[in-house]
mmCIF file of C-alpha atoms and ligand atoms in Angstrom:
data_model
loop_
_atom_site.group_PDB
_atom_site.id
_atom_site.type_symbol
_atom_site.label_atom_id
_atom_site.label_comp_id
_atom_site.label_asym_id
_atom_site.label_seq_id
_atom_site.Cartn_x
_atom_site.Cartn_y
_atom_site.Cartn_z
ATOM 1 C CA UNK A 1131 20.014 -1.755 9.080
ATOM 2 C CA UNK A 1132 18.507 -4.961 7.696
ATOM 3 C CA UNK A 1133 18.010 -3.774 4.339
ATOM 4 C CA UNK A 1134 20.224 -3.602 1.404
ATOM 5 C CA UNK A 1135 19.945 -4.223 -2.497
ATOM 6 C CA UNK A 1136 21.264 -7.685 -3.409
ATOM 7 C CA UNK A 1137 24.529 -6.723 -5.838
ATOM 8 C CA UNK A 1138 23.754 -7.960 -9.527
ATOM 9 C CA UNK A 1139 26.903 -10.624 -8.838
ATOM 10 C CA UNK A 1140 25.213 -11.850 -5.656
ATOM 11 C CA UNK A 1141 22.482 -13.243 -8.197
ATOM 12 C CA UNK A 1142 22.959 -16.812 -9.175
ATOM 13 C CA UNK A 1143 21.329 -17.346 -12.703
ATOM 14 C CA UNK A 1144 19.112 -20.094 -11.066
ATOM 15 C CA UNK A 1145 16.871 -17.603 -9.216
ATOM 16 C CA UNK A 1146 15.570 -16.278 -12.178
ATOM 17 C CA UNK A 1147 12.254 -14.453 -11.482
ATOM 18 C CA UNK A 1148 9.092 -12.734 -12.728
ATOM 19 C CA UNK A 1149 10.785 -10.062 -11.070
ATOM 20 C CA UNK A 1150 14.054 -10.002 -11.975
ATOM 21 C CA UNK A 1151 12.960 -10.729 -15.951
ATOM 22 C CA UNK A 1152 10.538 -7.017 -15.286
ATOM 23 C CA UNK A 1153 14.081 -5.262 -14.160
ATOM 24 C CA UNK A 1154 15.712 -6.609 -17.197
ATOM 25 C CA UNK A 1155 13.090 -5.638 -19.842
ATOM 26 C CA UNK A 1156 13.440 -2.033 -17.876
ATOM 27 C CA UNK A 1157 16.560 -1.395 -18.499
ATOM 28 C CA UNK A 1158 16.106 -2.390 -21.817
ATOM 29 C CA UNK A 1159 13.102 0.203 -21.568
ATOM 30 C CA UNK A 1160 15.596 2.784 -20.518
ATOM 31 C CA UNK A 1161 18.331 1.451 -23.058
ATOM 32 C CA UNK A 1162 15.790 1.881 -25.854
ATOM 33 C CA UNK A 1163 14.671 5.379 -24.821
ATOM 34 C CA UNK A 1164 18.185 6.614 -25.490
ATOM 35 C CA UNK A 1165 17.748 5.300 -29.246
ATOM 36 C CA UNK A 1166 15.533 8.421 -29.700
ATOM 37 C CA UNK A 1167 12.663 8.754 -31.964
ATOM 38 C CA UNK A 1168 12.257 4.526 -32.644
ATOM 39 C CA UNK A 1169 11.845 3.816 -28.563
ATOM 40 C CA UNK A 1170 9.338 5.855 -28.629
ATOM 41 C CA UNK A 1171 6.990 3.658 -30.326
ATOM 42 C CA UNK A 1172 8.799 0.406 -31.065
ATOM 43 C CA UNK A 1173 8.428 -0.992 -27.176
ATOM 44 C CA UNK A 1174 4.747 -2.225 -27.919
ATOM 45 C CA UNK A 1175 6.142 -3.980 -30.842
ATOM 46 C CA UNK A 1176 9.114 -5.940 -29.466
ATOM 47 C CA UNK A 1177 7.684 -6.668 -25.945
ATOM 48 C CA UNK A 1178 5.308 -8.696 -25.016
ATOM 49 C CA UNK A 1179 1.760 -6.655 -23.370
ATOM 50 C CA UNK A 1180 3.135 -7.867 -19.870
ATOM 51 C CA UNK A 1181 6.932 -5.430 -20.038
ATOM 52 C CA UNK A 1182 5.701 -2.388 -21.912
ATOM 53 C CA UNK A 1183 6.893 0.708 -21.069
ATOM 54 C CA UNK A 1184 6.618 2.459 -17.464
ATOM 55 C CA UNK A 1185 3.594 4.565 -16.727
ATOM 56 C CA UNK A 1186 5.693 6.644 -14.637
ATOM 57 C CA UNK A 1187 8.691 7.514 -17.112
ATOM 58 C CA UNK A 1188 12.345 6.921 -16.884
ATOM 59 C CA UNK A 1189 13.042 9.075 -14.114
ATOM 60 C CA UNK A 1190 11.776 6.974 -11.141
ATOM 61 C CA UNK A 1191 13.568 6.782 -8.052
ATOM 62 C CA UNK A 1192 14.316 3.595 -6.625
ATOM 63 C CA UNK A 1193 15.592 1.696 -3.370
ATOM 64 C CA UNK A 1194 14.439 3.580 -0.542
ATOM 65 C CA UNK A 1195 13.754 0.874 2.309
ATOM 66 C CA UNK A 1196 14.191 -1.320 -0.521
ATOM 67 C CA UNK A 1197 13.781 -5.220 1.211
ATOM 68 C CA UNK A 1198 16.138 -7.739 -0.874
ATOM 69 C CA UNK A 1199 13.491 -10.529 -0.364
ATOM 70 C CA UNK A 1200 11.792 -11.301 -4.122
ATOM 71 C CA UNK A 1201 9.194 -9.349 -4.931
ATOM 72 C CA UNK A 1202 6.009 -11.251 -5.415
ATOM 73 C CA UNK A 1203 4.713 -12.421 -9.150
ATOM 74 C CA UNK A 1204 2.551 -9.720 -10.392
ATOM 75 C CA UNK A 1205 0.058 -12.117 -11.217
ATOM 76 C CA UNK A 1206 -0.201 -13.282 -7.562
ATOM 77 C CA UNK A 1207 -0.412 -9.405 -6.384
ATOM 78 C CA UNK A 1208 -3.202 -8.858 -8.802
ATOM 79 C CA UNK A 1209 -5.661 -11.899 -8.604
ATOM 80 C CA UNK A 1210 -5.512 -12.581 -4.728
ATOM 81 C CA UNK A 1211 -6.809 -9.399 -3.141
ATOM 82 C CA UNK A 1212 -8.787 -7.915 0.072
ATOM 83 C CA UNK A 1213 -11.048 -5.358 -1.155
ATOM 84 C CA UNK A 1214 -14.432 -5.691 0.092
ATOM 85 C CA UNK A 1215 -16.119 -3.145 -2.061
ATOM 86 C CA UNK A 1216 -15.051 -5.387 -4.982
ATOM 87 C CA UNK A 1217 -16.568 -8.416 -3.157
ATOM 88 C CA UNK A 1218 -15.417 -10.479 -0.284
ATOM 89 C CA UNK A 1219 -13.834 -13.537 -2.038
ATOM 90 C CA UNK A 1220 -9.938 -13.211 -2.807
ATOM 91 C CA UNK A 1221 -10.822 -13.321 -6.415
ATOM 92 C CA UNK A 1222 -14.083 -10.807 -6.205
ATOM 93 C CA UNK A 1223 -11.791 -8.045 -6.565
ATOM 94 C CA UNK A 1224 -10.078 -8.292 -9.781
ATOM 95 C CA UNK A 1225 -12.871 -9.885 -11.613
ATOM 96 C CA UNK A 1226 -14.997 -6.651 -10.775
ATOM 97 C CA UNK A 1227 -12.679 -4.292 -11.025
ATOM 98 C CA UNK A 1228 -13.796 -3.041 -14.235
ATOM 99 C CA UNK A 1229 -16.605 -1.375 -12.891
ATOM 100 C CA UNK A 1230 -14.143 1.077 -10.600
ATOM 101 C CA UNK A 1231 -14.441 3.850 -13.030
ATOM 102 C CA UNK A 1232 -10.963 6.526 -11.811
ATOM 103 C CA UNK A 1233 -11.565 9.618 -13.743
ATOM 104 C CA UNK A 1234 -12.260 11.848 -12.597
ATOM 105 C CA UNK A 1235 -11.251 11.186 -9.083
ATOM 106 C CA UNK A 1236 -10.841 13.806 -6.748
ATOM 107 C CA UNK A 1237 -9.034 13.892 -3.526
ATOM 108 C CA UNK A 1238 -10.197 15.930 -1.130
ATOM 109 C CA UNK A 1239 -7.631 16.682 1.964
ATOM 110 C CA UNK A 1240 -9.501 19.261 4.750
ATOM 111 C CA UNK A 1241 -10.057 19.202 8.296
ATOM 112 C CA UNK A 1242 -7.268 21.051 11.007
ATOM 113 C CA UNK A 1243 -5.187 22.481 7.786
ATOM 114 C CA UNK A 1244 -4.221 25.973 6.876
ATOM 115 C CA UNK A 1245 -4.786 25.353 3.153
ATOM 116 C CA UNK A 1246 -7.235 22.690 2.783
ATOM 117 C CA UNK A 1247 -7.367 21.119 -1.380
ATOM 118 C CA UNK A 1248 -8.903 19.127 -3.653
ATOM 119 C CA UNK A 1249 -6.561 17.234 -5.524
ATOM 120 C CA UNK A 1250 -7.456 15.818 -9.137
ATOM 121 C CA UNK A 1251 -5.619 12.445 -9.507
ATOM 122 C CA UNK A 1252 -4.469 13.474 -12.653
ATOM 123 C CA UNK A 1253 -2.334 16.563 -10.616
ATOM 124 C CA UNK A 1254 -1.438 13.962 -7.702
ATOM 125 C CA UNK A 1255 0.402 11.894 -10.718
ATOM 126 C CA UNK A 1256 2.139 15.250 -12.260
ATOM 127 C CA UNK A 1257 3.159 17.105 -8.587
ATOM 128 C CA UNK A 1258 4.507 14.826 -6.326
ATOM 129 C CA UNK A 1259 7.694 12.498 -7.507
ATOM 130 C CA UNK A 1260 7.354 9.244 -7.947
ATOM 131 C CA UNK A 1261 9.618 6.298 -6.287
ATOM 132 C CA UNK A 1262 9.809 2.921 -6.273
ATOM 133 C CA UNK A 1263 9.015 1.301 -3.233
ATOM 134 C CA UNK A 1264 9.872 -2.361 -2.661
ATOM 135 C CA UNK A 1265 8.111 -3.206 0.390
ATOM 136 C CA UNK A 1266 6.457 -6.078 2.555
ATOM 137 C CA UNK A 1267 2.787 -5.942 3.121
ATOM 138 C CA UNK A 1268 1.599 -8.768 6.102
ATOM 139 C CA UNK A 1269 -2.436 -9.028 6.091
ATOM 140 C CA UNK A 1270 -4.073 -9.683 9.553
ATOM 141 C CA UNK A 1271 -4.714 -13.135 7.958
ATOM 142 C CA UNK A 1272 -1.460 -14.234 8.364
ATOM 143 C CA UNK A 1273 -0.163 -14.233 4.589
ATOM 144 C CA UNK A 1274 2.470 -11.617 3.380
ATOM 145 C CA UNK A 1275 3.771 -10.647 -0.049
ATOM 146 C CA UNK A 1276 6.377 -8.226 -1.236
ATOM 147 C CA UNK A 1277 5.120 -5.952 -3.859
ATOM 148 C CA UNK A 1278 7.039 -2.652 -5.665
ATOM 149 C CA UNK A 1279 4.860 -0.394 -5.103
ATOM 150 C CA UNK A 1280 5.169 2.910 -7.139
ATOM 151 C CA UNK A 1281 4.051 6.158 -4.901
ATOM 152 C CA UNK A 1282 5.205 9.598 -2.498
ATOM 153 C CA UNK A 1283 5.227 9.957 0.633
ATOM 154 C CA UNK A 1284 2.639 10.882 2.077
ATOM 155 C CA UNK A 1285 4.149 13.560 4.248
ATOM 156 C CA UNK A 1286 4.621 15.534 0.944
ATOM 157 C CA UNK A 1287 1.004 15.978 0.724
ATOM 158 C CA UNK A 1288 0.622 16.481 3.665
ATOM 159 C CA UNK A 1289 3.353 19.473 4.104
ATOM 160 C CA UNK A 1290 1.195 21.021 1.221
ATOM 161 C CA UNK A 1291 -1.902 21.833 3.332
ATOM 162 C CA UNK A 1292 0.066 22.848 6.598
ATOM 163 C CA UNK A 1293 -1.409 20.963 9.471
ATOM 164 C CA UNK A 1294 -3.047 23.351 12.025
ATOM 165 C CA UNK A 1295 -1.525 22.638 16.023
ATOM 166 C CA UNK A 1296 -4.632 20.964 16.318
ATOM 167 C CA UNK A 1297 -4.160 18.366 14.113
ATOM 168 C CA UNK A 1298 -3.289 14.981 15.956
ATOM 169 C CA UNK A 1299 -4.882 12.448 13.455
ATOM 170 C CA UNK A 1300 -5.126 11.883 10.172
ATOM 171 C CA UNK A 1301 -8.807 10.018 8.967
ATOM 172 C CA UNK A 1302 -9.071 8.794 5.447
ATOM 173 C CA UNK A 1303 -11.970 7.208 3.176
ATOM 174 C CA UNK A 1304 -12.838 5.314 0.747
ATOM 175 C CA UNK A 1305 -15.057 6.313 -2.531
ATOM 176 C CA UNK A 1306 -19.081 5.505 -2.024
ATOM 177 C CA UNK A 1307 -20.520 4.942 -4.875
ATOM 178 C CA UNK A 1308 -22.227 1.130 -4.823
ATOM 179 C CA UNK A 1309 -22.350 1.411 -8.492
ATOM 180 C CA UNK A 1310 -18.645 1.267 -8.924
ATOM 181 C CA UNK A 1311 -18.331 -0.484 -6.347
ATOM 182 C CA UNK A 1312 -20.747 -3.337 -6.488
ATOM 183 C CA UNK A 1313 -19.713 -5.025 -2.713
ATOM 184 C CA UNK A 1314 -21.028 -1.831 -0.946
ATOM 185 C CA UNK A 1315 -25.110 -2.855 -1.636
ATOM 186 C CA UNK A 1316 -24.029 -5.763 1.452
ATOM 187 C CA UNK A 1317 -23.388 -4.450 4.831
ATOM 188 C CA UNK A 1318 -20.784 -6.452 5.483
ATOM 189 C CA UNK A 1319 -18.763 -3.157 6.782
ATOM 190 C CA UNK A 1320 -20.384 0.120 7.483
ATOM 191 C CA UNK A 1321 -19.377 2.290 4.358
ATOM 192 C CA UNK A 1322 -17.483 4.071 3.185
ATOM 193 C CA UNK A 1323 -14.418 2.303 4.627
ATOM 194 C CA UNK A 1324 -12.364 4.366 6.983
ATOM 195 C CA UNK A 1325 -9.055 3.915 8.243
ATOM 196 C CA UNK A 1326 -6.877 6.529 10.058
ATOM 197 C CA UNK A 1327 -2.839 7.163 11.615
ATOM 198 C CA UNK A 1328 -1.560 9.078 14.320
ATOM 199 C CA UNK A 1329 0.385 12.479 12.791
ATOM 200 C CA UNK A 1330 3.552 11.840 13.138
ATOM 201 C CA UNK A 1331 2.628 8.174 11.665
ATOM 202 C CA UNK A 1332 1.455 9.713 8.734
ATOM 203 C CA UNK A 1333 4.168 12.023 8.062
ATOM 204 C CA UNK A 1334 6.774 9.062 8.527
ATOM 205 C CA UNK A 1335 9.115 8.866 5.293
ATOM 206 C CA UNK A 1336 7.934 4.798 5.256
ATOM 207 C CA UNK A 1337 4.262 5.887 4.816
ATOM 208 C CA UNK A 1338 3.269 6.662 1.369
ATOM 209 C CA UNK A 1339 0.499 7.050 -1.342
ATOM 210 C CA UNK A 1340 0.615 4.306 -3.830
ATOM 211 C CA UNK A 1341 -0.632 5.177 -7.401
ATOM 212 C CA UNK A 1342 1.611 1.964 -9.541
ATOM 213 C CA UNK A 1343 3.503 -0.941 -8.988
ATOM 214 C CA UNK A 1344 5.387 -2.902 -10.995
ATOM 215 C CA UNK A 1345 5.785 0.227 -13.087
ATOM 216 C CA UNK A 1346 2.266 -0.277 -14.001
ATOM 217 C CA UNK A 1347 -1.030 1.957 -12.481
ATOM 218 C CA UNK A 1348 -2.332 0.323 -10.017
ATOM 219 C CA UNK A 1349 -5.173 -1.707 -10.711
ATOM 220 C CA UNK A 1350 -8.395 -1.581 -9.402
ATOM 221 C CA UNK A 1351 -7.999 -4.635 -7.325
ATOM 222 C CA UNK A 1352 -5.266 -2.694 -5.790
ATOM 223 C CA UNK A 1353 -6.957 0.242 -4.768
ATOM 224 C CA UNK A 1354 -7.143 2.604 -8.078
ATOM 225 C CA UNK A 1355 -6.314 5.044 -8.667
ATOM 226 C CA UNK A 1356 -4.369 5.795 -4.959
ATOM 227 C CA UNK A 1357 -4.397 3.991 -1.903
ATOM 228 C CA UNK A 1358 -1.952 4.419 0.942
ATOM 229 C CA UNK A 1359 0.932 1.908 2.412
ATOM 230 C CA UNK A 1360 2.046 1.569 5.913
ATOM 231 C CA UNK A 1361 4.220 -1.416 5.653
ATOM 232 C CA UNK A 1362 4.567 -1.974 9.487
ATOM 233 C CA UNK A 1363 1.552 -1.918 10.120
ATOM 234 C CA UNK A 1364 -1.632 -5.213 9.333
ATOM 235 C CA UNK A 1365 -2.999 -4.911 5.545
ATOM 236 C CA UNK A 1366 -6.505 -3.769 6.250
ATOM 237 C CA UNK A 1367 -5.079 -0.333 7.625
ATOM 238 C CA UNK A 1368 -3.305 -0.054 3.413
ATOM 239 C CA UNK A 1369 -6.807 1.587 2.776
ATOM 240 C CA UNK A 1370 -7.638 1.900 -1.010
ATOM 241 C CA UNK A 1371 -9.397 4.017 -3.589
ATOM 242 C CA UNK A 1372 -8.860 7.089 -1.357
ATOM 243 C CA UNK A 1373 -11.258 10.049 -2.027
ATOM 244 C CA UNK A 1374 -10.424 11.991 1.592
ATOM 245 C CA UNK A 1375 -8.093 12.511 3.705
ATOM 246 C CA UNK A 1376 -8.823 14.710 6.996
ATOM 247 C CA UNK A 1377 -6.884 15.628 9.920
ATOM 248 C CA UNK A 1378 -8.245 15.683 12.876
ATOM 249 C CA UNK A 1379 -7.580 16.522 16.379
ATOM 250 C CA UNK A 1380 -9.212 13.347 17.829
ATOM 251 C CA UNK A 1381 -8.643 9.466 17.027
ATOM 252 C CA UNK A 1382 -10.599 8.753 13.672
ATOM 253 C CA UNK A 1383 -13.122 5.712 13.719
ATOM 254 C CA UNK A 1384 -11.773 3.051 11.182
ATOM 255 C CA UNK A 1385 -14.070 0.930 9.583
ATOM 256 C CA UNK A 1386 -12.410 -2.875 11.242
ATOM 257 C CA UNK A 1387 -12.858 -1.496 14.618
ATOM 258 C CA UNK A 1388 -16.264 -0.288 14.552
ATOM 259 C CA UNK A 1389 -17.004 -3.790 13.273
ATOM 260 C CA UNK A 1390 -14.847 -5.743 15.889
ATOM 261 C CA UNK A 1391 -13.291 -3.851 18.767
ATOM 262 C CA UNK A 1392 -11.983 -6.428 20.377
ATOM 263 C CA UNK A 1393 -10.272 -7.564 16.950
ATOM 264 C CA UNK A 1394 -9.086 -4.608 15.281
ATOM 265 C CA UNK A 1395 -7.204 -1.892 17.389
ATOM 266 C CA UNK A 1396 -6.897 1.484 15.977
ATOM 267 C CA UNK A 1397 -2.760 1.075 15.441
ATOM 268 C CA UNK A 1398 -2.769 -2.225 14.124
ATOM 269 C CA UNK A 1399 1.311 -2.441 14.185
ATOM 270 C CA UNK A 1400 2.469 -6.066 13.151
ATOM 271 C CA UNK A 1401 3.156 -7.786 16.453
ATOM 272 C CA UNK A 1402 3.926 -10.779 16.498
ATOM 273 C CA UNK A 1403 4.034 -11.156 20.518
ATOM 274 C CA UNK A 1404 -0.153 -10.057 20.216
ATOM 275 C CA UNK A 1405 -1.829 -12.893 19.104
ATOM 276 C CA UNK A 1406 -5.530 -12.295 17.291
ATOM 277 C CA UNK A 1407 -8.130 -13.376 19.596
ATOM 278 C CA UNK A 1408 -8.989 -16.621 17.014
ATOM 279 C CA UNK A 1409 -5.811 -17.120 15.568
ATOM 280 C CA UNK A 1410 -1.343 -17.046 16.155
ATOM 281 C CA UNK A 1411 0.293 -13.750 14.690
ATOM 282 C CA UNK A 1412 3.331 -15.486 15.790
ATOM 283 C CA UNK A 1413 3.898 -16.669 12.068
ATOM 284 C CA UNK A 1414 2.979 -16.037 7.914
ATOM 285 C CA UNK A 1415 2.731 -17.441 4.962
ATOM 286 C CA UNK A 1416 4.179 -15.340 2.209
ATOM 287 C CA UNK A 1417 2.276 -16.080 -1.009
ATOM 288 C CA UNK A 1418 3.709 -18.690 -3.339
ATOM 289 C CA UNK A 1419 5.685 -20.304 0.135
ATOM 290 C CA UNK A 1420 5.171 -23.776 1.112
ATOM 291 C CA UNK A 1421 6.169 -23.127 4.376
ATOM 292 C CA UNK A 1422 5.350 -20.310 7.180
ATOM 293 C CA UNK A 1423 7.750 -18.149 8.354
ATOM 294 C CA UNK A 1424 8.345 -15.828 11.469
ATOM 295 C CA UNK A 1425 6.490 -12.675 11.326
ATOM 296 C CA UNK A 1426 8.984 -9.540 12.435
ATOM 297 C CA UNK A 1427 8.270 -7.238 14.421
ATOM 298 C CA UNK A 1428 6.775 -4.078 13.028
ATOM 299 C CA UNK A 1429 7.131 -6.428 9.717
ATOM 300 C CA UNK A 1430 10.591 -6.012 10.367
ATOM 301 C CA UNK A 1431 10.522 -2.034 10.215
ATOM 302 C CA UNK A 1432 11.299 -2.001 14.056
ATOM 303 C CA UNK A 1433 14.200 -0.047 13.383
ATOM 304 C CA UNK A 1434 12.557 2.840 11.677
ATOM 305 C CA UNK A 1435 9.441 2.991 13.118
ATOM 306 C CA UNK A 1436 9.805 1.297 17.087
ATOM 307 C CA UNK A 1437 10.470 5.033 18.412
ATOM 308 C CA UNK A 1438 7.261 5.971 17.846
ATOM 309 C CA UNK A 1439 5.699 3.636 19.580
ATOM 310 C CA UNK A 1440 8.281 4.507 22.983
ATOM 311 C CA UNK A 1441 6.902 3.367 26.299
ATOM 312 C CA UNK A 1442 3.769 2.817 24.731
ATOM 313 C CA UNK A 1443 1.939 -0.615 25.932
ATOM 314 C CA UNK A 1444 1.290 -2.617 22.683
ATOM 315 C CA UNK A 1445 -0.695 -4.944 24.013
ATOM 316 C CA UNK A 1446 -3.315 -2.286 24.732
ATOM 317 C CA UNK A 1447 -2.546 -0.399 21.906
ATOM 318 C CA UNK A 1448 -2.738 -2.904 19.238
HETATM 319 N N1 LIG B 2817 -11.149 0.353 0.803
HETATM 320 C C1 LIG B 2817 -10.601 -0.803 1.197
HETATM 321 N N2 LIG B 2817 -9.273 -0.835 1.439
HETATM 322 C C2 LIG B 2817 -8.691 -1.997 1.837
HETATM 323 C C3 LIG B 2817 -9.457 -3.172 2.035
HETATM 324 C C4 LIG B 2817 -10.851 -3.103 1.756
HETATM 325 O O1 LIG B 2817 -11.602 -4.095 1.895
HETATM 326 N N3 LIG B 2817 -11.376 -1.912 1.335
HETATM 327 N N4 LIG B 2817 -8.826 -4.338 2.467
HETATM 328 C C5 LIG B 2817 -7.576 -4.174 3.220
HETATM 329 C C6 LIG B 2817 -6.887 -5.430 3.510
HETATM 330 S S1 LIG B 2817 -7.608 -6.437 4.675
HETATM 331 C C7 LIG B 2817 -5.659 -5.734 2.955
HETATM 332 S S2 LIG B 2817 -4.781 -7.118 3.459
HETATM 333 C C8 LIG B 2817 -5.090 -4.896 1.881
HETATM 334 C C9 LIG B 2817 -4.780 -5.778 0.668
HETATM 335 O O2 LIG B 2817 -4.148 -5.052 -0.341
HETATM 336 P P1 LIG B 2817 -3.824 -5.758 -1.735
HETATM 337 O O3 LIG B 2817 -5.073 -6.419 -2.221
HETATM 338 O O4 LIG B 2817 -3.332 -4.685 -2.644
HETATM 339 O O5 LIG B 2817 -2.752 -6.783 -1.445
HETATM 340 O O6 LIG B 2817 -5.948 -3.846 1.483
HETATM 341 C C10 LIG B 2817 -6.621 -3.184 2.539
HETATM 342 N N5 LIG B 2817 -7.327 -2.015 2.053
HETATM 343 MO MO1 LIG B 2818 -5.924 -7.937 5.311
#
């Protein structure tokens, strides 16, 4: 396995990080908490705005698939974004964010299911235990980051509405509603944005609904108030602000291949043997790097996820 949690010795004092400074004013958090009736309201007062208290209570999980690379600043994870509803500029997104209204927000999850649902967001957050998931995210762009991402699995959900023997696919889409989201009055993309996953792709333990990171909700920029996270697989299929989820017993369009075919494949899997027809996936640049790196096969998942991809050819199926 190539992952592992660096060992709090293995930490020279020099690589001090936005990170590591967040884990420290968490288990302060937790520390606190055990004071009793003060923690409960003191945190605001001692801390400054950016390490108050988890959204998601003391109870998270964390490590699962855990990477030890460092997580990427917050800042840089929330002002540098792809979200084309929000705009098409890196910094569209969190400057009109504020007019992504989240409640209510209703999931609906139908198609080839037994018990087909409509999920209010503030149920999702309640129902489903929440984990911390440190993982890499590479964009099609060739830049990377490393974000803890707070979510389920998605295969939980899933479970919940019993997929029919039909069901092959799972199709998902973003909210249309051009007044909360300003970027969908341009046709730059036919709305609402669609993405989609094979079954078994979907119900992989890596794949999961994202509703937080950095113990925070996730911001609109982000993909408020749930957006899903297949790590091995290019950014653009990470849809956000998720208001459906179907499953299907044929491939679902997605929104980057409609536009370009020849571009955007339907499985998307970082490969860094398939080059993009304009540009090298051979290499990244994570953000904050001076330098590029290597990009990894299946983001460097290949050893969870490369068997479901057997004998498959991935230069057709990209
Ligand atoms: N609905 C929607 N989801 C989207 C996008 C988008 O434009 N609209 N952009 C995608 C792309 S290209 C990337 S790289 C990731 C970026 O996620 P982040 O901004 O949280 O890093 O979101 C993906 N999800
Ligand atoms: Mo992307």
């Amino acid at each position: 396995m190539l992952f592992r949690f660096k060992k709090k010795s293995d930490i020279p004092s020099s690589e001090i990080t936005p990170y590591r400074v967040y884990q420290q004013r968490r288990e302060f958090l937790k520390t606190a908490a055990f004071a009793g009736a003060i923690a409960a309201t003191a945190p605001s007062l001692l801390l400054p705005r950016s390490a108050q208290a988890s959204a998601f209570g003391p109870n998270l999980t964390r490590g699962k698939f855990a990477t030890d690379e460092e997580p990427t600043p917050y800042d840089a994870v929330t002002s540098y974004n792809n979200f084309y509803e929000l705009g098409t500029g890196k910094d569209d997104p969190a400057e009109n964010a504020d007019k992504l209204i989240t409640r209510p927000w209703t999931v609906t999850v139908d198609g080839e299911v037994h018990n087909p649902k409509q999920y209010d967001i503030n149920d999702i957050l309640k129902r489903f235990p929440m984990e911390e998931r440190i993982y890499r995210l590479r964009c099609v762009e060739a830049w990377s980051m490393v974000v803890p991402w707070i979510g389920f699995e998605l295969g939980a959900l899933l479970k919940e509405v019993e997929p029919t023997g039909k069901a092959k696919y799972v199709a998902f889409e973003t909210l249309f509603d051009p007044e909360r989201m300003p970027g969908q009055t341009r046709n730059v993309l036919q709305w609402p944005y669609r993405e989609g996953l094979r079954l078994d792709e979907a119900m992989h333990p890596l794949t999961i609904l994202s509703v937080g990171l950095y113990d925070k909700m996730l911001p609109g920029q982000n993909g408020a108030p749930i957006r899903l996270v297949a790590p091995w697989k290019y950014g653009f299929k990470s849809i956000k602000s998720i208001v459906r989820i179907t499953l299907t017993e044929t491939m679902p369009q997605t929104s980057w291949n409609m536009a370009n075919a020849g571009e955007y494949g339907f499985y998307s899997n970082v490969n860094p043997t398939v080059d993009h027809p304009r540009w090298s996936q051979s290499k990244e640049r994570r953000i904050g790097d001076f330098l590029k790196r290597e990009t990894l096969m299946f983001n460097g998942y290949d050893d969870e996820v490369s068997q479901l991809y057997a004998g498959m050819d991935l230069k057709k199926n990209y």
